[in-house]
């Protein structure tokens, strides 16, 4: 059984319970205060130089661009260094150092706001970017160190939700405070200064409560050259194809989101004919959508890292971004309207619904990817992998600004830019899923286990979260492997009867899943031996191997005798010094349902005779040591699990 952090059990009902636990809550509120402060500072500064100060060398039209570029620049320059520091030192101590830095920066920024010194505030913008660059790798590398696999999706969802709520609150607070008149006792600039310092102090205070999180690579020698280390980080991330392509997928999400966030002001004014309040409403709707989607990941994934949600998220992003184009393109010309007038017109509700849903699906898309990266990255290199992600995110966001600007400069309207982004999202997502078919396979398994059957799993904590293991299950239908995929938090390699690969669609699916076809030794001795060699390689790689020891789908619904292939697999692993636990499983109530044989022995003659949404269960038993496994003993274990009622 894979190791999980202390306290990371299954007693907690949902992700909100983490807010009552010291291993998560102080960290959550630390990152929340930091994100809020970043955006309070940046938005107040942007409003100040846009509307309140006259700075000849910084025109209002360029203020937002310059501030945004200065904030992003440190992510490109120093992310690689930050990743090394997060791997080398205790993460709790690193967070406290970063929060000390934030307090110092905000004290300087406070003086800049009070004196109206734009150069000082530009310097502080760059330094706050450095602060966020140092915090990023620590933030995402800390979560898998303190949370178990069943909590990782929920923890990431909480962080993602908290970040967008903090962004929203920071922007609102910054806009309200900086707009206060200067002729009162404490003017708007002074109020912003006080708020920034207080937010930094609050973050530092709560950071003191973060428990120790030991270094994962304390012997690491830090390379202080940001350019060579950046290249090395990207090469390191490329060493794990699934992780690297997931990094590209997350960076694409930031590209997608940046297009919408950057265009809200002009979209509100030029297309929706709304004022600043309408632009703020769009930000609120987008933030609520992202937060909702992030929190839904734990529910839809049944507390596992369910990357099957990623294709669902990508589909929703493209569908509702496309509909946003159609909803917005036909709006009649009108005078600039306020929030009440805008909301009172039903024609605008579709626009807000599209925006809420595309951002909700963006949350479903991003959270499982973050969790997958944390789960699959080597612990000693996890922070540097996250640093590589931050570098790619920054590059994609810069590319987003350049491409959107080029399209607008070429005469595209804002809705047309949204449509272009929706189409590009479909193309990019399709390419990622073609490169990493695991996403598509998990999506199919996730959909089948929820929309074809009412699938319940009991004992899934017995499925190892790390290390090699053999999963053994009864064979009832043509989709047994699909259901096991849905139950496991990790990819499974299946050893399957070669005849099942002839089934239309399913055969192609199993080939995509790199299932291993096995033929009887009498029929094809070479293929038989090749199958066992491939199975041995799966275990050498530390992965999960699943077999159906009955040798084929049952013809009458009863459990058939187990063949001796399992003994051969375990003997080979033992000879190579590989410890391989065996996990017995039993699919229940599946006989006679969709995709199973009927009593005459035919395959799917009447596949929907029991209708859809049949209750189907998977009972998982505790792992057995390889030394205790015989075909007869294993069959008894599976029979006992099969006799249990369907998991509730």
XYZ file of C-alpha atoms in Angstrom:
648
model
C 0.000 0.000 0.000
C 1.349 3.433 -0.927
C 2.327 5.735 1.870
C 0.044 8.635 2.730
C 0.928 11.576 4.979
C 0.048 11.330 8.628
C -3.483 12.369 9.289
C -4.448 12.001 5.649
C -7.058 9.345 6.250
C -10.557 9.056 4.900
C -12.565 10.201 7.920
C -13.100 13.705 6.606
C -16.301 14.044 4.562
C -15.175 16.742 2.109
C -12.553 19.351 1.328
C -14.063 21.967 3.657
C -13.055 19.802 6.631
C -9.439 20.629 5.757
C -10.042 24.205 6.926
C -10.301 22.876 10.486
C -6.922 21.139 10.347
C -3.577 22.707 11.124
C -1.790 20.849 8.308
C -3.885 22.775 5.746
C -5.730 25.772 7.239
C -2.750 28.075 8.051
C -1.287 27.458 4.615
C -4.672 28.142 2.956
C -5.124 31.483 4.708
C -1.499 32.426 4.052
C -1.898 31.960 0.303
C -5.344 33.621 0.436
C -3.973 36.767 2.084
C -1.048 36.863 -0.351
C -3.266 36.607 -3.435
C -5.642 39.241 -2.049
C -2.770 41.594 -1.274
C -1.171 41.142 -4.695
C -4.371 42.188 -6.411
C -5.314 44.932 -3.956
C -1.912 46.510 -4.563
C -1.870 46.060 -8.355
C -5.442 47.210 -8.974
C -5.181 50.248 -6.688
C -1.904 51.216 -8.364
C -3.415 50.768 -11.834
C -6.436 52.930 -10.986
C -4.193 55.578 -9.419
C -1.960 56.020 -12.496
C -4.894 55.672 -14.890
C -7.341 58.128 -13.325
C -5.708 60.130 -10.519
C -2.104 60.988 -11.403
C -0.699 62.597 -14.519
C 2.537 60.819 -15.438
C 3.888 61.872 -18.815
C 6.183 58.879 -19.212
C 3.440 56.337 -18.291
C 0.278 57.014 -20.358
C -2.944 55.611 -18.846
C -3.454 53.316 -21.842
C -0.141 51.572 -21.085
C -0.338 51.559 -17.287
C -2.111 48.230 -16.941
C 0.181 46.587 -19.496
C 3.367 47.843 -17.823
C 2.215 46.847 -14.332
C 1.163 43.401 -15.540
C 4.445 42.868 -17.404
C 6.558 43.898 -14.387
C 4.632 41.474 -12.180
C 5.039 38.546 -14.596
C 8.717 39.167 -15.416
C 10.075 37.570 -12.181
C 8.227 34.345 -13.007
C 10.365 34.066 -16.128
C 13.596 35.095 -14.406
C 13.472 33.445 -10.999
C 11.017 30.504 -11.054
C 13.837 28.018 -11.568
C 15.721 29.394 -8.565
C 12.540 29.382 -6.480
C 11.944 25.730 -7.324
C 15.413 24.776 -6.119
C 14.971 26.652 -2.835
C 11.594 24.982 -2.222
C 13.130 21.519 -2.731
C 16.233 22.274 -0.640
C 14.684 23.894 2.448
C 11.818 23.242 4.838
C 8.736 24.608 3.095
C 7.176 26.112 6.222
C 10.347 28.113 6.890
C 10.481 29.173 3.249
C 6.886 30.432 3.428
C 7.682 32.480 6.524
C 10.718 33.996 4.791
C 8.575 34.923 1.785
C 5.957 36.509 4.054
C 8.676 38.544 5.797
C 9.698 39.769 2.361
C 6.085 40.708 1.605
C 5.852 42.827 4.778
C 9.047 44.692 3.837
C 7.832 45.300 0.267
C 4.469 46.575 1.473
C 6.102 49.022 3.887
C 8.009 50.503 0.947
C 4.824 50.457 -1.158
C 2.927 52.260 1.611
C 5.422 55.106 1.429
C 5.048 55.121 -2.357
C 1.241 55.373 -2.178
C 1.277 58.143 0.411
C 3.901 60.165 -1.505
C 2.417 59.351 -4.919
C 5.777 58.039 -6.152
C 5.108 55.975 -9.272
C 8.735 54.744 -9.714
C 8.699 53.367 -6.157
C 5.415 51.561 -6.806
C 6.722 50.128 -10.084
C 9.715 48.749 -8.166
C 7.325 47.258 -5.596
C 5.284 45.694 -8.411
C 8.394 43.868 -9.607
C 9.272 42.850 -6.035
C 5.752 41.528 -5.423
C 6.222 39.463 -8.562
C 9.423 38.105 -6.979
C 7.422 37.345 -3.804
C 4.798 35.417 -5.775
C 7.497 33.621 -7.779
C 9.137 32.362 -4.578
C 5.790 31.324 -3.091
C 4.419 29.436 -6.128
C 6.607 26.283 -6.061
C 6.294 26.032 -2.275
C 2.515 26.306 -2.486
C 1.915 23.419 -4.853
C 4.798 21.233 -3.651
C 3.598 21.452 -0.040
C 0.120 20.029 -0.707
C 1.134 16.444 -1.657
C 3.517 16.465 1.311
C 0.681 17.004 3.822
C -2.375 15.575 2.009
C -3.210 12.026 0.970
C -4.218 11.015 -2.549
C -7.900 11.116 -1.612
C -7.491 14.676 -0.316
C -5.283 16.090 -3.045
C -8.058 17.027 -5.469
C -10.097 18.651 -2.708
C -7.061 20.522 -1.384
C -6.194 21.843 -4.837
C -9.831 22.773 -5.377
C -9.853 24.765 -2.145
C -6.628 26.542 -3.097
C -7.912 27.348 -6.592
C -11.238 28.577 -5.231
C -9.506 30.597 -2.507
C -7.120 32.170 -4.998
C -9.892 33.443 -7.277
C -11.996 34.678 -4.354
C -8.914 36.468 -3.031
C -8.256 38.000 -6.467
C -11.843 39.225 -6.580
C -11.795 40.663 -3.054
C -8.395 42.265 -3.628
C -9.563 43.987 -6.802
C -12.792 45.191 -5.195
C -11.001 46.455 -2.078
C -8.274 48.149 -4.097
C -10.792 49.892 -6.338
C -12.961 51.076 -3.463
C -10.111 52.285 -1.239
C -8.130 54.148 -3.886
C -11.316 55.974 -4.949
C -11.769 57.536 -1.497
C -11.284 61.342 -1.653
C -7.919 62.713 -0.608
C -9.354 65.729 1.239
C -10.496 63.671 4.238
C -8.448 62.808 7.338
C -7.209 59.536 5.818
C -7.364 59.712 2.042
C -7.668 56.873 -0.424
C -3.928 56.500 -1.038
C -3.207 56.263 2.692
C -6.015 53.734 3.130
C -4.535 51.573 0.393
C -1.137 51.812 2.108
C -2.604 50.742 5.454
C -4.607 47.884 3.878
C -1.560 46.494 2.035
C 0.579 46.485 5.185
C -2.194 44.933 7.311
C -2.813 42.180 4.735
C 0.914 41.384 4.661
C 1.091 41.278 8.467
C -1.985 39.025 8.619
C -0.367 36.621 6.137
C 2.856 36.569 8.129
C 0.996 35.923 11.387
C -0.953 32.946 10.055
C 2.168 31.575 8.312
C 3.697 31.121 11.752
C 1.169 28.318 12.370
C 2.159 26.225 9.333
C 3.653 22.927 10.588
C 7.146 21.899 9.547
C 7.389 20.412 6.041
C 10.876 18.891 5.728
C 13.041 19.463 2.674
C 12.680 16.805 -0.010
C 16.220 17.265 -1.392
C 18.333 18.926 1.324
C 21.633 18.030 -0.393
C 20.709 19.952 -3.541
C 23.344 22.433 -4.751
C 21.569 25.595 -5.882
C 22.417 26.874 -9.343
C 22.013 30.656 -9.095
C 22.183 31.219 -12.851
C 18.483 31.692 -13.695
C 18.931 31.096 -17.428
C 20.774 27.779 -17.302
C 18.583 26.589 -14.430
C 15.410 27.547 -16.308
C 16.535 25.422 -19.257
C 17.473 22.570 -16.914
C 14.073 22.778 -15.195
C 12.234 22.511 -18.485
C 14.392 19.542 -19.500
C 13.740 17.929 -16.116
C 9.989 18.314 -16.563
C 10.200 16.807 -20.060
C 11.654 13.649 -18.531
C 8.139 12.587 -17.501
C 5.956 12.906 -20.637
C 2.615 12.733 -18.817
C 3.681 15.424 -16.338
C 5.235 17.681 -18.973
C 2.211 17.524 -21.248
C 0.033 18.259 -18.240
C 2.188 21.339 -17.595
C 1.468 22.429 -21.154
C -2.237 21.770 -20.552
C -2.295 23.988 -17.447
C -0.354 26.708 -19.241
C -2.902 26.592 -22.018
C -5.658 27.124 -19.418
C -3.858 30.287 -18.287
C -3.644 31.393 -21.935
C -7.377 30.791 -22.287
C -8.278 32.566 -19.045
C -5.980 35.516 -19.687
C -7.786 36.262 -22.972
C -11.091 36.672 -21.143
C -9.774 38.467 -18.056
C -7.815 41.002 -20.107
C -10.783 41.784 -22.361
C -13.461 42.264 -19.668
C -13.205 46.107 -19.600
C -13.453 46.534 -23.385
C -16.023 43.703 -23.678
C -18.207 45.390 -21.050
C -17.927 48.837 -22.640
C -17.845 48.197 -26.394
C -19.996 45.056 -26.707
C -22.291 44.969 -23.674
C -22.535 48.783 -23.425
C -21.976 48.679 -19.681
C -19.951 50.836 -17.314
C -17.181 49.920 -14.872
C -19.689 48.167 -12.602
C -20.620 45.798 -15.433
C -16.926 45.018 -16.007
C -16.626 44.226 -12.309
C -19.703 41.983 -12.538
C -18.027 39.971 -15.301
C -15.013 39.463 -13.039
C -17.295 38.345 -10.197
C -19.130 35.844 -12.412
C -15.849 34.478 -13.786
C -14.330 34.104 -10.295
C -17.423 32.401 -8.884
C -17.461 30.012 -11.845
C -13.801 29.051 -11.403
C -14.306 28.564 -7.662
C -17.418 26.432 -8.163
C -15.755 24.232 -10.768
C -12.711 23.805 -8.549
C -14.812 22.652 -5.611
C -16.876 20.293 -7.772
C -13.758 18.307 -8.713
C -13.686 16.452 -5.407
C -17.382 15.530 -5.630
C -17.256 14.423 -9.278
C -13.969 12.586 -8.734
C -15.216 10.827 -5.571
C -12.238 12.213 -3.658
C -9.695 10.775 -6.081
C -7.444 12.579 -8.551
C -9.864 12.123 -11.451
C -8.173 13.297 -14.640
C -11.214 12.093 -16.576
C -12.672 15.503 -15.693
C -10.053 17.262 -17.837
C -11.639 16.393 -21.236
C -15.049 17.289 -19.779
C -13.636 20.662 -18.743
C -12.071 21.250 -22.165
C -15.347 20.455 -23.938
C -17.284 22.840 -21.686
C -14.727 25.624 -22.150
C -15.040 25.480 -25.942
C -18.827 25.014 -26.015
C -19.654 27.950 -23.749
C -16.941 30.241 -25.128
C -18.457 29.625 -28.577
C -21.950 30.316 -27.286
C -20.660 33.523 -25.670
C -19.714 34.698 -29.161
C -23.223 34.034 -30.476
C -24.838 35.564 -27.378
C -22.811 38.767 -27.649
C -22.608 39.395 -31.385
C -26.243 40.373 -31.877
C -26.661 42.817 -29.001
C -28.203 46.114 -30.163
C -26.403 49.432 -29.722
C -27.314 51.256 -26.531
C -26.198 54.020 -24.232
C -23.728 53.173 -21.506
C -25.734 51.480 -18.758
C -25.140 50.781 -15.093
C -25.307 47.506 -13.245
C -29.056 47.582 -12.488
C -30.009 48.369 -16.079
C -27.680 45.695 -17.414
C -29.001 42.944 -15.149
C -32.627 43.916 -15.795
C -32.366 42.903 -19.466
C -32.852 39.126 -20.002
C -30.706 39.243 -23.160
C -27.675 39.704 -20.907
C -28.445 36.659 -18.769
C -27.246 34.315 -21.491
C -23.943 36.184 -21.617
C -23.478 35.841 -17.859
C -24.524 32.169 -17.941
C -21.978 31.424 -20.692
C -19.255 33.218 -18.764
C -20.107 31.388 -15.533
C -20.185 27.985 -17.238
C -17.001 28.379 -19.286
C -15.145 29.392 -16.112
C -16.742 26.515 -14.163
C -15.474 24.062 -16.758
C -12.052 25.758 -16.637
C -11.997 24.863 -12.929
C -12.856 21.233 -13.778
C -10.044 21.297 -16.342
C -7.253 22.756 -14.210
C -7.590 21.251 -10.723
C -7.131 17.569 -11.729
C -4.107 18.548 -13.839
C -2.476 20.294 -10.886
C -3.195 17.275 -8.687
C -1.821 14.865 -11.307
C 1.427 16.823 -11.559
C 1.817 16.795 -7.776
C 1.056 13.079 -7.599
C 3.257 11.930 -10.490
C 6.282 14.205 -9.977
C 9.247 12.803 -8.078
C 9.068 14.217 -4.513
C 12.705 15.343 -4.658
C 12.006 17.385 -7.823
C 8.384 18.349 -7.237
C 8.966 22.043 -6.499
C 11.251 22.396 -9.514
C 8.553 20.782 -11.660
C 6.063 23.347 -10.337
C 8.630 26.053 -11.094
C 8.792 24.805 -14.686
C 4.999 25.071 -14.745
C 5.188 28.705 -13.587
C 7.729 29.509 -16.306
C 5.471 27.989 -18.965
C 2.418 29.756 -17.501
C 4.158 33.116 -17.789
C 5.215 32.430 -21.380
C 1.696 31.380 -22.359
C 0.160 34.455 -20.699
C 2.576 36.725 -22.576
C 1.713 34.899 -25.799
C -1.971 35.357 -24.961
C -1.575 39.126 -24.656
C 0.421 39.346 -27.895
C -1.966 37.183 -29.934
C -5.106 38.857 -28.582
C -3.544 42.278 -29.271
C -2.619 41.221 -32.816
C -6.144 39.961 -33.511
C -7.731 43.147 -32.187
C -5.229 45.216 -34.166
C -6.171 43.271 -37.290
C -9.800 44.323 -36.888
C -11.259 41.384 -34.952
C -14.007 42.237 -32.483
C -13.796 41.065 -28.865
C -16.495 38.355 -29.426
C -14.527 37.136 -32.458
C -11.393 36.878 -30.293
C -13.441 34.774 -27.853
C -14.584 32.519 -30.731
C -11.004 32.168 -31.984
C -9.938 31.153 -28.462
C -12.761 28.598 -28.223
C -11.740 26.958 -31.511
C -8.059 27.019 -30.548
C -8.960 25.422 -27.211
C -10.676 22.517 -28.972
C -7.645 21.976 -31.215
C -5.100 22.214 -28.382
C -7.130 19.976 -26.052
C -7.554 17.369 -28.781
C -3.810 17.405 -29.409
C -3.005 16.985 -25.699
C -5.441 14.071 -25.357
C -3.949 12.441 -28.441
C -0.460 12.739 -26.932
C -1.635 11.573 -23.489
C -4.504 9.113 -24.123
C -4.788 8.483 -20.372
C -6.949 11.615 -20.129
C -9.379 10.345 -22.751
C -9.440 6.837 -21.281
C -10.203 8.159 -17.825
C -12.952 10.362 -19.284
C -14.585 7.337 -20.938
C -14.252 5.317 -17.730
C -15.612 8.195 -15.652
C -18.586 8.626 -17.991
C -19.377 4.907 -18.167
C -19.283 4.525 -14.389
C -21.739 7.392 -13.928
C -23.990 7.491 -16.989
C -24.207 3.820 -18.037
C -24.123 2.280 -14.565
C -24.664 3.556 -11.051
C -21.216 2.458 -9.985
C -20.314 2.243 -6.289
C -16.929 1.212 -4.931
C -16.304 -0.215 -1.482
C -12.780 -0.621 -0.114
C -10.992 1.493 -2.720
C -8.497 2.529 -0.038
C -6.961 -0.933 -0.548
C -5.866 -0.003 -4.084
C -2.199 1.043 -3.708
C -1.460 4.699 -4.455
C 2.197 3.902 -5.179
C 4.313 0.921 -6.128
C 3.764 -2.261 -8.102
C 0.733 -4.447 -7.388
C -1.455 -7.023 -9.120
C -5.216 -6.454 -9.127
C -7.271 -9.634 -9.517
C -10.965 -9.483 -10.419
C -13.804 -11.686 -11.644
C -14.677 -11.295 -15.331
C -18.358 -10.566 -15.948
C -18.660 -8.252 -18.954
C -16.923 -6.599 -21.854
C -16.465 -3.369 -19.847
C -14.956 -4.802 -16.658
C -11.647 -3.123 -17.453
C -13.375 0.230 -17.989
C -15.000 0.027 -14.562
C -11.709 -0.892 -12.892
C -10.109 2.136 -14.591
C -12.799 4.318 -13.043
C -12.180 2.859 -9.571
C -8.400 3.268 -9.529
C -6.597 6.540 -8.821
C -3.710 5.296 -10.976
C -3.417 3.921 -14.518
C -3.845 0.162 -14.807
C -2.269 -2.119 -17.389
C -4.612 -5.031 -18.163
C -3.671 -8.571 -19.142
C -6.680 -9.619 -21.239
C -7.977 -12.412 -23.445
C -6.888 -11.613 -27.004
C -10.427 -12.220 -28.281
C -11.817 -9.161 -26.507
C -9.647 -6.972 -28.728
C -11.874 -7.995 -31.646
C -14.916 -6.257 -30.105
C -15.665 -3.042 -32.064
C -14.800 0.201 -30.248
C -13.807 -1.613 -27.038
C -10.911 -3.332 -28.799
C -9.601 0.035 -29.975
C -10.074 1.466 -26.484
C -8.062 -1.334 -24.870
C -5.264 -0.953 -27.410
C -5.163 2.755 -26.578
C -4.888 1.767 -22.911
C -1.877 -0.425 -23.810
C -3.652 -3.540 -22.550
C -1.701 -6.755 -23.025
C -3.430 -9.411 -25.173
C -2.789 -12.983 -24.102
C -3.592 -16.113 -26.092
C -3.600 -19.727 -24.792
C -0.151 -21.293 -24.847
C -1.408 -24.107 -27.098
C -2.740 -21.581 -29.593
C 0.261 -19.222 -29.758
C 3.199 -20.032 -27.484
C 5.244 -16.999 -28.584
C 2.404 -14.555 -27.876
C 1.782 -16.263 -24.540
C 5.386 -15.749 -23.396
C 5.492 -12.206 -24.796
C 2.414 -11.304 -22.729
C 4.073 -12.489 -19.512
C 7.236 -10.550 -20.336
C 5.216 -7.366 -20.853
C 3.374 -8.025 -17.593
C 6.708 -8.412 -15.782
C 7.886 -5.088 -17.217
C 4.780 -3.350 -15.832
C 5.689 -4.558 -12.341
C 9.354 -3.610 -12.802
C 8.183 -0.079 -13.596
C 6.247 0.012 -10.305
C 2.833 0.162 -11.973
C -0.490 -1.609 -11.481
C -1.228 -4.807 -13.391
C -4.773 -6.202 -13.530
C -5.702 -9.724 -14.567
C -8.908 -11.705 -14.880
C -7.730 -15.187 -13.787
C -10.882 -16.962 -14.993
C -9.345 -16.673 -18.471
C -12.481 -15.256 -20.092
C -15.901 -13.757 -19.467
C -18.167 -15.998 -17.443
C -20.852 -17.773 -19.513
C -23.423 -18.146 -16.760
C -22.673 -15.443 -14.193
C -20.905 -17.765 -11.747
C -17.279 -17.476 -10.698
C -15.168 -19.839 -12.821
C -12.007 -21.681 -11.648
C -8.868 -19.510 -11.564
C -6.021 -20.410 -13.883
C -2.363 -20.514 -12.866
C -1.089 -17.441 -14.721
C -1.144 -15.365 -11.530
C 1.333 -17.761 -9.889
C 3.673 -17.490 -12.859
C 3.538 -13.680 -12.725
C 4.264 -13.574 -8.986
C 7.054 -16.162 -9.206
C 8.781 -14.116 -11.881
C 8.470 -10.940 -9.792
C 9.847 -12.692 -6.697
C 12.799 -14.013 -8.695
C 13.617 -10.432 -9.638
C 13.282 -9.231 -6.035
C 10.077 -7.250 -6.627
C 7.576 -7.133 -3.753
C 4.147 -7.432 -5.351
C 1.003 -7.416 -3.197
C -2.122 -8.938 -4.746
C -5.413 -7.054 -4.340
C -8.588 -9.172 -4.765
C -11.656 -7.495 -6.257
C -15.199 -8.484 -7.163
C -17.601 -6.792 -9.573
C -21.140 -7.298 -8.269
C -24.582 -7.135 -9.895
C -23.022 -6.755 -13.349
C -24.189 -10.055 -14.842
C -27.150 -9.556 -17.165
C -26.595 -5.805 -17.467
C -25.300 -3.785 -20.394
C -22.318 -5.384 -22.136
C -22.455 -8.700 -20.304
C -23.256 -12.017 -21.964
C -26.746 -13.458 -21.779
C -27.439 -16.903 -20.397
C -27.185 -18.556 -23.834
C -23.550 -17.454 -23.988
C -23.922 -14.848 -26.718
C -22.306 -11.457 -26.475
C -24.569 -8.418 -26.071
C -27.488 -9.830 -28.052
C -29.835 -7.673 -25.999
C -27.396 -5.282 -24.336
C -29.991 -2.956 -22.807
C -32.393 -5.558 -21.469
C -32.001 -4.221 -17.920
C -31.888 -0.616 -19.024
C -29.332 2.032 -18.153
C -28.156 3.205 -14.731
C -28.158 -0.253 -13.175
C -26.597 -0.343 -9.719
C -23.227 -2.049 -10.041
C -20.596 -2.477 -7.343
C -16.907 -3.152 -6.933
C -15.795 -4.654 -3.632
C -12.054 -4.394 -2.981
C -10.353 -6.580 -0.383
C -7.150 -6.003 1.547
C -3.895 -6.858 -0.220
C -2.386 -10.326 0.118
C 1.366 -10.999 0.225
C 2.561 -12.848 -2.873
C 3.720 -15.801 -0.747
C 0.141 -16.512 0.360
C -1.355 -16.532 -3.119
C -2.579 -19.687 -4.849
C -5.297 -19.789 -7.515
C -7.651 -21.594 -5.129
C -7.053 -19.258 -2.157
C -7.415 -16.212 -4.382
C -10.675 -17.518 -5.838
C -12.037 -17.948 -2.296
C -11.177 -14.311 -1.500
C -12.894 -13.065 -4.652
C -15.912 -15.301 -3.989
C -16.244 -13.852 -0.489
C -16.134 -10.312 -1.901
C -18.644 -11.295 -4.573
C -21.052 -12.482 -1.873
C -21.062 -9.068 -0.203
C -23.904 -6.731 -0.989
C -23.366 -3.888 -3.452
C -21.265 -1.177 -1.865
C -23.331 1.702 -0.557
